[in-house]
Short mmCIF file of C-alpha atoms in Angstrom, two decimals:
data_model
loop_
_atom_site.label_atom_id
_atom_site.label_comp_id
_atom_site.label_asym_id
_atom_site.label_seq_id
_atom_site.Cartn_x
_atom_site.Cartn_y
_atom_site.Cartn_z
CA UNK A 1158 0.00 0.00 0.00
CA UNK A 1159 1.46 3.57 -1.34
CA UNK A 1160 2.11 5.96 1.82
CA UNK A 1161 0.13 8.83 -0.31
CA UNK A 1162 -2.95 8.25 -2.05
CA UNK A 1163 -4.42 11.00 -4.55
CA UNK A 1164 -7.99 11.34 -3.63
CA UNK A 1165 -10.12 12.79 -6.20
CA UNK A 1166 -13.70 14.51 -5.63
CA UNK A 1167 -15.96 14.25 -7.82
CA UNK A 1168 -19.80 15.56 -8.24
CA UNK A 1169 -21.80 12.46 -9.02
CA UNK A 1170 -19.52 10.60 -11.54
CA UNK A 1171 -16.49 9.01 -9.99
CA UNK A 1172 -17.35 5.85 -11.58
CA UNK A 1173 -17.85 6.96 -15.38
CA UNK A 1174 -14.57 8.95 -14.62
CA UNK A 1175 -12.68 6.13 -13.27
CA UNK A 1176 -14.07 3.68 -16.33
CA UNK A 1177 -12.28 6.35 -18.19
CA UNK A 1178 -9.60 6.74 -17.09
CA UNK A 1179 -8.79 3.15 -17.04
CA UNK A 1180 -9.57 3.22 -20.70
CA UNK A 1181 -7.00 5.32 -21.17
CA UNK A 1182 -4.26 4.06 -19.01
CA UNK A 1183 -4.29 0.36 -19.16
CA UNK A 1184 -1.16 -0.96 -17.71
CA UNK A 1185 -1.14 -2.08 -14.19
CA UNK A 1186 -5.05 0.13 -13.89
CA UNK A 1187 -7.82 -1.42 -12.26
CA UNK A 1188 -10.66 -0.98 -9.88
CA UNK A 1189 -9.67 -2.37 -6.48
CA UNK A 1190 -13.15 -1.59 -4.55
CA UNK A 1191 -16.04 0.09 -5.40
CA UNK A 1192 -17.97 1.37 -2.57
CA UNK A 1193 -21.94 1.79 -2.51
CA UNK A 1194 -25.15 2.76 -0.12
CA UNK A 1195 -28.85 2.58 -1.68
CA UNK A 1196 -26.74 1.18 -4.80
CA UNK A 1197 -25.13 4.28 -5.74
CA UNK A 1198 -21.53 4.70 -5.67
CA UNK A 1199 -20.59 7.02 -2.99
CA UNK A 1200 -16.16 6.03 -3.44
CA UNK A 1201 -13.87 3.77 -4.82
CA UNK A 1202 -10.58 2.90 -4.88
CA UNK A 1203 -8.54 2.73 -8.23
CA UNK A 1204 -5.46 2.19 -9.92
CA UNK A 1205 -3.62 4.15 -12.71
CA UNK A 1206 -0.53 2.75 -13.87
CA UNK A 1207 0.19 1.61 -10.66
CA UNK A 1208 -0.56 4.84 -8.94
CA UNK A 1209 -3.69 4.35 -6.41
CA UNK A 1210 -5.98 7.18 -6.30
CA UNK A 1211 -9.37 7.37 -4.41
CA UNK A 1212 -12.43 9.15 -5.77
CA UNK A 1213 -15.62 10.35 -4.25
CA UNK A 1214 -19.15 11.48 -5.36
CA UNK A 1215 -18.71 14.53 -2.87
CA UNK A 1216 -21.61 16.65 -4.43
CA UNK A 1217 -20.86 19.82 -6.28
CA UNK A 1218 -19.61 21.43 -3.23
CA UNK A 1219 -15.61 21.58 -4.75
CA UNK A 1220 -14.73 21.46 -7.55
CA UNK A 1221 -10.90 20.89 -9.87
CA UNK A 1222 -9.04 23.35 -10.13
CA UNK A 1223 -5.34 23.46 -12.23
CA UNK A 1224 -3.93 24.34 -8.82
CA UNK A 1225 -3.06 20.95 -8.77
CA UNK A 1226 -2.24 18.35 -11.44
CA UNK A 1227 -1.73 15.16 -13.01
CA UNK A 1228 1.41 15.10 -14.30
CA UNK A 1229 2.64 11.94 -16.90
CA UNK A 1230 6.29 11.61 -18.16
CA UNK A 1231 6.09 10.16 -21.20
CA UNK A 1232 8.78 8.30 -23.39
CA UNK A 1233 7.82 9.71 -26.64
CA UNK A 1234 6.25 11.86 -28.33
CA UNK A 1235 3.62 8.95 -29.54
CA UNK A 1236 2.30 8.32 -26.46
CA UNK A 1237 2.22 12.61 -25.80
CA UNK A 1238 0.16 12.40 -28.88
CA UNK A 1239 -2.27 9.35 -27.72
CA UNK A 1240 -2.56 10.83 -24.16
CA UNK A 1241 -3.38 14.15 -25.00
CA UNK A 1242 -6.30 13.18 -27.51
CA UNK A 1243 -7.83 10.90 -25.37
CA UNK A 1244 -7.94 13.19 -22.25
CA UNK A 1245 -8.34 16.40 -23.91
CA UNK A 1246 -11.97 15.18 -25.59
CA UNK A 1247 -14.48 16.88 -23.85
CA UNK A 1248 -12.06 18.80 -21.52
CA UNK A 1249 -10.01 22.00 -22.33
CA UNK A 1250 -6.62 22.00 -24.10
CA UNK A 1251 -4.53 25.04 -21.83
CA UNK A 1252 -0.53 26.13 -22.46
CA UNK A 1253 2.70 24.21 -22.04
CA UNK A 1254 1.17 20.49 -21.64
CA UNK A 1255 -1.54 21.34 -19.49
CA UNK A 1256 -5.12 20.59 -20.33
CA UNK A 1257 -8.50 19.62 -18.27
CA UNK A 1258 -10.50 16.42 -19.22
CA UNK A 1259 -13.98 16.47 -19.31
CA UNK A 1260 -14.47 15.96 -15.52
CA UNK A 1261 -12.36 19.32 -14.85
CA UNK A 1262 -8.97 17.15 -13.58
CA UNK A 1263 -5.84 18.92 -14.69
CA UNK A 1264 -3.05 16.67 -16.39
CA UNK A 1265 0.33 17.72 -17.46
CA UNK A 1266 1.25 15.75 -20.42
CA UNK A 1267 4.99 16.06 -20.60
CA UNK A 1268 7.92 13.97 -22.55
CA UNK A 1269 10.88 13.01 -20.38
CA UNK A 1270 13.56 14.19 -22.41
CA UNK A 1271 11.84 18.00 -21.95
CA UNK A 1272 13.56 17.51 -18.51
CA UNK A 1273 17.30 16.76 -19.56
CA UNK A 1274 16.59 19.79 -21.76
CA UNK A 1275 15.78 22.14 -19.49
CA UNK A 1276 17.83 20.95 -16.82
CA UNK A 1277 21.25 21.39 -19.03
CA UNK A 1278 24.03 23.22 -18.02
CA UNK A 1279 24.36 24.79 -20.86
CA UNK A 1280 21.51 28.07 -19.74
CA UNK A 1281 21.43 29.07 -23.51
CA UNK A 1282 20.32 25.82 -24.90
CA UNK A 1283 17.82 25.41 -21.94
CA UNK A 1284 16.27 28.78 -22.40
CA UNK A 1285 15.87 28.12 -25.91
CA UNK A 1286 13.90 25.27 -25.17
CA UNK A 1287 11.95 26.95 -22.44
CA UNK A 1288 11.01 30.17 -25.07
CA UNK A 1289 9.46 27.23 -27.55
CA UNK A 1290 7.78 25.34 -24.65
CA UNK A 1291 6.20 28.72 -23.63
CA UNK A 1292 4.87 28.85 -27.19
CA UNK A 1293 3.09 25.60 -27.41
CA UNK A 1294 0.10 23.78 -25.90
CA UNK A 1295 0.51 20.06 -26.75
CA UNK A 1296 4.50 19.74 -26.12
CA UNK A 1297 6.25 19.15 -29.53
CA UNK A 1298 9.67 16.62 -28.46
CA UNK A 1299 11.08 17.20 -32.47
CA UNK A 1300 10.47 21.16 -32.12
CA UNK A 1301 11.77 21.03 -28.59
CA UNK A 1302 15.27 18.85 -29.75
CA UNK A 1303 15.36 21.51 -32.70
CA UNK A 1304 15.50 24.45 -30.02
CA UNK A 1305 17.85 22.97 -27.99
CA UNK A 1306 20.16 22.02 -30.49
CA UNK A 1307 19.76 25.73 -32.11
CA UNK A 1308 18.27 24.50 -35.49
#
């Protein structure tokens, strides 16, 4: 059992979010316990990737806010492109990897090499990279290797 669990309010959908999300991210994702009263789901415990998060039908008392995120390293810029689709239908796509599914969750869709990029030693190349980040909403890996390399 993880020491930190996310734990996600929702109105009254947890579970269509959950199915969702699990039909998005299907490696090591699952539904570990659903709970109910009066046969409606009130929570339920899930896992993403092998991240467990717990959501709840809270009412509409709070809501998602981008104040805190989602965020998913990925290894290319294939599965940037497949993640960002299938969460961004229905939601809102924002600046610099950020968007809001259709539930109002933020997610930061991000490659892992934008890290060793901006992380360099070299400030020029870095900033370069961070100028064309600042530029885009879905994060470009080719346009973000051109800027660091100077091309």
């Amino acid at each position: 059992m993880q020491k930190i669990t996310p734990f996600l309010w929702f109105d009254n959908n947890a579970e269509e979010a959950i199915k969702f999300y699990l039909s998005i991210f299907k490696k090591d994702s699952k539904i570990i316990r659903i709970f109910r009263q009066a046969k409606k789901v009130t929570s339920a415990k899930f896992r993403l990737n092998g991240q467990e998060f717990m959501a709840l039908n809270g009412g509409p008392h709070f809501k998602f806010t981008p104040a805190i995120s989602l965020f998913v390293n990925c290894k290319t810029q294939a599965e940037v492109d497949r993640l960002w689709k299938k969460l961004s239908k229905g939601g809102h796509k924002s600046q610099c990897g950020w968007l809001q599914d259709k539930f109002g969750l933020s997610w930061q869709i991000v490659p892992e090499a934008f890290f060793a990029m901006i992380t360099s030693k070299d400030a020029v190349k870095s900033g370069r990279v961070m100028k064309a980040m600042l530029q885009m909403k879905k994060l470009d890996l080719p346009a973000l290797q051109r800027a660091y390399d100077g091309r």
